[in-house]
Amino acid sequence: MKRFKKISEVMLASPIYTFSVVFLTLLIILSLVAPLIPIDPNATDVSNMSQPPSWAHLFGTDEVGRDYFIRVVYGGRVSLFVGVLAMITATFIGTLVGLVSGYFGGWIDNVLMRLVDVLSSIPWLVLVIVLSVFLRPGLTTIIIVIGGFSWMNIARLIRGETLAAKEREYVAYGKFIGRSSFSIIIKHVFPAVLPTLIVAASASISGAIMTESALSFLGLGIQQPMASWGSLLQNAQNSLQRAPYMAILPGLFVIFTIYSFNNIGDMIKHVLQREV
């Protein structure tokens, strides 16, 4: 309850934090209730192609007459879904590698950190192009690619925090009384690194959404008829002159979503620093 109160105080003290929380809350709610909106995102209407925003179509229509508002909403569902699942995947792998590497040290640390260095040195675009040869582009592939190859920074952060945590007295005492390494990591080390992990995870979501948007824009991510913000931007390239809103609207959603998630991470960090 006290921590919730501190979060509320920090959020209300900054208009930026307030905007970020409200924006993400509304976006998540809208994404969840999207199936209840009685508009088919794939229904075409050739009599209303490339219509500007109006009361009938809040965000206008695309080049084949589909309602662009519902396309953007469903695109947000996909982008958020990818962002969250990719974040969970990257956080799990990065946390596991960081904890094991930092706690056990020695040759285990050297092997895992060299693996992290090798994977970090590979340009992600080259990696995605290579993987696209073996994996069919789509939702599952994009989650695997982003989540499976964006955990290296989290691993480094958790390793550093683990190195500091394992030198604390209660960890040394746990070793002295014969507790297993697994028990010490779960009960003592992991809670110590959790604040850093929460901040890193919030930043990971925004990174995953940005990467998905970039890959879909390049045609390597979400495929038609499914829409994401990146695929909508890619599809809008041919309509920039007659329908600029087709690029502006999803672009603004990408910008504000990434901006808001980054601010949420800063807000959590601010709250945790107050508790120290």
Coordinates of C-alpha atoms in Angstrom, one line a residue:
M1 CA 0.0 0.0 0.0
K2 CA 2.8 2.4 0.9
R3 CA 4.6 1.6 -2.4
F4 CA 1.4 2.3 -4.4
K5 CA 1.1 5.6 -2.5
K6 CA 4.6 6.6 -3.5
I7 CA 4.0 5.7 -7.1
S8 CA 0.8 7.9 -7.1
E9 CA 2.8 10.8 -5.5
V10 CA 5.6 10.5 -8.1
M11 CA 3.1 10.2 -11.0
L12 CA 1.0 13.2 -9.9
A13 CA 4.1 15.3 -9.3
S14 CA 5.0 15.1 -13.0
P15 CA 2.7 15.8 -15.9
I16 CA 4.9 13.6 -18.1
Y17 CA 4.4 10.6 -15.9
T18 CA 0.7 11.3 -15.6
F19 CA 0.4 11.5 -19.4
S20 CA 2.3 8.3 -19.9
V21 CA 0.2 6.3 -17.4
V22 CA -3.1 7.6 -18.7
F23 CA -2.1 7.1 -22.4
L24 CA -0.9 3.5 -21.8
T25 CA -4.0 2.7 -19.7
L26 CA -6.4 4.0 -22.4
L27 CA -4.4 2.2 -25.1
I28 CA -4.4 -1.1 -23.2
I29 CA -8.2 -0.8 -22.5
L30 CA -8.9 0.0 -26.1
S31 CA -6.8 -2.9 -27.3
L32 CA -8.7 -5.3 -24.9
V33 CA -12.1 -4.2 -26.0
A34 CA -11.3 -4.0 -29.7
P35 CA -13.1 -7.3 -30.5
L36 CA -16.3 -5.7 -29.0
I37 CA -16.2 -2.9 -31.5
P38 CA -18.7 -3.8 -34.3
I39 CA -16.3 -2.9 -37.1
D40 CA -14.5 -5.6 -39.2
P41 CA -10.8 -4.5 -39.6
N42 CA -10.6 -6.4 -42.9
A43 CA -13.9 -5.3 -44.4
T44 CA -13.3 -3.5 -47.7
D45 CA -15.5 -0.8 -49.2
V46 CA -14.4 0.3 -52.7
S47 CA -16.8 3.2 -52.6
N48 CA -15.0 4.8 -49.7
M49 CA -11.3 4.3 -50.6
S50 CA -8.7 6.7 -49.1
Q51 CA -11.3 8.9 -47.4
P52 CA -10.0 11.5 -44.9
P53 CA -10.9 11.4 -41.2
S54 CA -14.6 12.1 -40.6
W55 CA -17.4 11.2 -38.1
A56 CA -18.2 8.1 -40.1
H57 CA -14.5 7.0 -40.1
L58 CA -12.6 8.7 -37.2
F59 CA -9.2 7.9 -38.8
G60 CA -10.4 7.8 -42.4
T61 CA -10.1 4.8 -44.6
D62 CA -7.2 3.1 -46.4
E63 CA -6.6 2.4 -50.0
V64 CA -9.2 -0.3 -50.2
G65 CA -11.8 1.3 -48.0
R66 CA -11.1 -0.4 -44.7
D67 CA -11.8 1.7 -41.6
Y68 CA -8.4 3.0 -40.5
F69 CA -9.4 3.5 -36.8
I70 CA -10.1 -0.1 -36.2
R71 CA -7.0 -1.0 -38.2
V72 CA -4.8 1.1 -35.9
V73 CA -6.5 -0.3 -32.8
Y74 CA -5.9 -3.9 -34.0
G75 CA -2.4 -2.9 -35.0
G76 CA -1.9 -1.7 -31.4
R77 CA -3.1 -5.0 -30.1
V78 CA -0.5 -6.9 -32.2
S79 CA 2.3 -4.4 -31.4
L80 CA 1.6 -4.5 -27.6
F81 CA 1.2 -8.3 -27.7
V82 CA 4.6 -8.7 -29.5
G83 CA 6.2 -6.1 -27.1
V84 CA 5.0 -7.9 -23.9
L85 CA 5.8 -11.5 -25.1
A86 CA 9.2 -10.5 -26.4
M87 CA 9.9 -8.6 -23.1
I88 CA 8.9 -11.7 -21.1
T89 CA 11.1 -13.9 -23.3
A90 CA 14.1 -11.5 -23.2
T91 CA 13.7 -10.9 -19.4
F92 CA 13.5 -14.6 -18.6
I93 CA 16.6 -15.5 -20.6
G94 CA 18.6 -12.4 -19.6
T95 CA 17.7 -12.9 -15.9
L96 CA 18.6 -16.6 -16.0
V97 CA 22.0 -16.0 -17.7
G98 CA 22.8 -13.0 -15.5
L99 CA 22.0 -14.7 -12.2
V100 CA 24.0 -17.9 -13.1
S101 CA 26.9 -16.0 -14.6
G102 CA 27.2 -13.5 -11.7
Y103 CA 26.6 -16.0 -8.9
F104 CA 28.8 -18.9 -9.9
G105 CA 31.6 -16.9 -11.7
G106 CA 34.7 -18.7 -13.0
W107 CA 34.5 -20.5 -16.3
I108 CA 30.7 -20.4 -16.3
D109 CA 30.8 -16.6 -16.2
N110 CA 33.5 -16.5 -18.9
V111 CA 31.5 -18.8 -21.3
L112 CA 28.2 -17.0 -20.8
M113 CA 29.7 -13.5 -21.1
R114 CA 31.6 -14.4 -24.3
L115 CA 28.3 -15.7 -25.7
V116 CA 26.6 -12.4 -24.8
D117 CA 29.5 -10.5 -26.5
V118 CA 29.2 -12.6 -29.7
L119 CA 25.4 -12.2 -30.0
S120 CA 25.7 -8.5 -29.2
S121 CA 28.2 -8.0 -32.0
I122 CA 25.8 -9.4 -34.7
P123 CA 23.7 -6.6 -36.4
W124 CA 20.0 -7.4 -35.7
L125 CA 18.9 -6.7 -39.2
V126 CA 21.4 -9.2 -40.7
L127 CA 20.3 -11.7 -38.1
V128 CA 16.6 -11.2 -39.0
I129 CA 17.2 -11.6 -42.7
V130 CA 19.1 -14.8 -42.1
L131 CA 16.4 -16.2 -39.8
S132 CA 13.7 -15.2 -42.3
V133 CA 15.2 -17.7 -44.7
F134 CA 14.5 -20.5 -42.3
L135 CA 11.4 -19.2 -40.5
R136 CA 8.2 -18.0 -42.1
P137 CA 7.6 -14.2 -41.4
G138 CA 4.8 -13.7 -39.0
L139 CA 3.7 -13.1 -35.4
T140 CA 5.5 -16.2 -33.9
T141 CA 8.7 -15.5 -35.8
I142 CA 8.9 -11.9 -34.8
I143 CA 8.4 -12.8 -31.1
I144 CA 11.1 -15.4 -31.3
V145 CA 13.5 -13.1 -33.1
I146 CA 13.0 -10.1 -30.8
G147 CA 12.7 -12.0 -27.5
G148 CA 15.5 -14.5 -28.3
F149 CA 18.0 -12.0 -29.4
S150 CA 17.4 -8.9 -27.2
W151 CA 18.2 -10.3 -23.8
M152 CA 22.0 -9.5 -23.7
N153 CA 21.7 -6.1 -22.1
I154 CA 19.4 -7.5 -19.4
A155 CA 21.9 -10.3 -18.8
R156 CA 24.7 -7.8 -18.3
L157 CA 22.7 -5.7 -15.9
I158 CA 21.5 -8.6 -13.8
R159 CA 25.1 -10.1 -13.7
G160 CA 26.4 -6.8 -12.3
E161 CA 23.6 -6.6 -9.7
T162 CA 24.2 -10.3 -8.8
L163 CA 27.9 -9.7 -8.3
A164 CA 27.1 -7.0 -5.7
A165 CA 24.3 -9.0 -4.1
K166 CA 26.3 -12.2 -3.5
E167 CA 28.8 -10.3 -1.4
R168 CA 26.1 -9.2 1.2
E169 CA 26.2 -10.7 4.6
Y170 CA 22.9 -12.6 4.4
V171 CA 24.1 -14.4 1.3
A172 CA 27.4 -15.3 2.9
Y173 CA 25.5 -16.6 5.9
G174 CA 23.2 -18.7 3.7
K175 CA 26.3 -20.3 2.2
F176 CA 27.8 -20.8 5.7
I177 CA 24.8 -22.7 7.0
G178 CA 24.8 -25.0 3.9
R179 CA 21.9 -23.7 1.9
S180 CA 21.8 -24.8 -1.7
S181 CA 22.9 -22.3 -4.4
F182 CA 19.4 -22.5 -6.0
S183 CA 17.8 -21.6 -2.6
I184 CA 20.1 -18.7 -2.1
I185 CA 19.6 -17.3 -5.6
I186 CA 15.8 -17.5 -5.4
K187 CA 15.3 -16.3 -1.8
H188 CA 18.1 -13.7 -1.5
V189 CA 19.8 -12.8 -4.8
F190 CA 16.8 -12.5 -7.0
P191 CA 14.9 -10.1 -4.7
A192 CA 17.9 -7.9 -4.6
V193 CA 18.1 -7.6 -8.4
L194 CA 14.3 -7.3 -8.9
P195 CA 14.2 -3.5 -8.8
T196 CA 16.7 -3.3 -11.6
L197 CA 14.9 -6.0 -13.5
I198 CA 11.6 -4.2 -13.4
V199 CA 13.1 -1.0 -14.8
A200 CA 15.0 -3.0 -17.5
A201 CA 11.8 -4.9 -18.4
S202 CA 9.8 -1.7 -18.9
A203 CA 12.5 -0.4 -21.3
S204 CA 12.5 -3.8 -23.0
I205 CA 8.9 -3.4 -24.0
S206 CA 9.4 -0.1 -25.8
G207 CA 12.5 -1.6 -27.5
A208 CA 10.5 -4.6 -28.7
I209 CA 7.7 -2.4 -30.1
M210 CA 10.2 -0.2 -31.9
T211 CA 12.0 -3.3 -33.3
E212 CA 8.7 -4.9 -34.4
S213 CA 7.6 -1.7 -36.1
A214 CA 11.0 -1.4 -37.9
L215 CA 10.9 -5.1 -39.1
S216 CA 7.2 -4.9 -40.2
F217 CA 8.0 -1.6 -42.0
L218 CA 10.8 -3.5 -43.9
G219 CA 8.3 -6.3 -44.7
L220 CA 10.1 -8.8 -42.5
G221 CA 7.6 -8.8 -39.6
I222 CA 3.8 -9.0 -39.4
Q223 CA 2.2 -10.0 -42.7
Q224 CA -1.1 -9.1 -44.3
P225 CA -4.0 -9.2 -43.6
M226 CA -2.9 -8.9 -39.9
A227 CA -1.9 -5.4 -39.1
S228 CA 0.6 -3.9 -36.7
W229 CA 1.7 -0.3 -36.5
G230 CA 4.9 -1.1 -38.4
S231 CA 3.0 -2.9 -41.2
L232 CA 0.5 0.0 -41.4
L233 CA 3.5 2.4 -41.9
Q234 CA 4.9 0.1 -44.5
N235 CA 1.6 0.0 -46.3
A236 CA 1.2 3.8 -46.2
Q237 CA 4.3 4.4 -48.3
N238 CA 2.3 4.3 -51.5
S239 CA -0.4 6.7 -50.2
L240 CA 1.7 9.5 -48.6
Q241 CA 0.5 12.2 -51.1
R242 CA -3.2 11.5 -51.2
A243 CA -3.6 10.1 -47.6
P244 CA -0.8 11.3 -45.3
Y245 CA -2.8 10.4 -42.2
M246 CA -2.2 6.7 -43.0
A247 CA 1.4 7.2 -42.0
I248 CA 1.0 10.0 -39.4
L249 CA -1.5 8.2 -37.2
P250 CA 0.3 4.9 -36.6
G251 CA 3.6 6.8 -36.4
L252 CA 2.2 8.9 -33.6
F253 CA 1.0 5.9 -31.7
V254 CA 4.5 4.3 -32.0
I255 CA 6.2 7.4 -30.8
F256 CA 3.8 8.0 -27.9
T257 CA 3.8 4.4 -26.8
I258 CA 7.6 4.1 -26.8
Y259 CA 7.8 7.5 -25.0
S260 CA 5.3 6.4 -22.4
F261 CA 7.0 3.1 -21.6
N262 CA 10.3 4.8 -21.2
N263 CA 8.7 7.3 -18.9
I264 CA 7.1 4.4 -16.9
G265 CA 10.6 2.9 -16.5
D266 CA 12.0 6.3 -15.2
M267 CA 9.0 6.6 -12.8
I268 CA 9.6 3.2 -11.3
K269 CA 13.3 4.0 -11.0
H270 CA 12.4 7.2 -9.2
V271 CA 10.1 5.4 -6.8
L272 CA 12.7 2.8 -6.0
Q273 CA 15.4 5.4 -5.4
R274 CA 13.1 7.1 -2.9
E275 CA 12.9 3.8 -1.0
V276 CA 16.7 3.5 -0.7

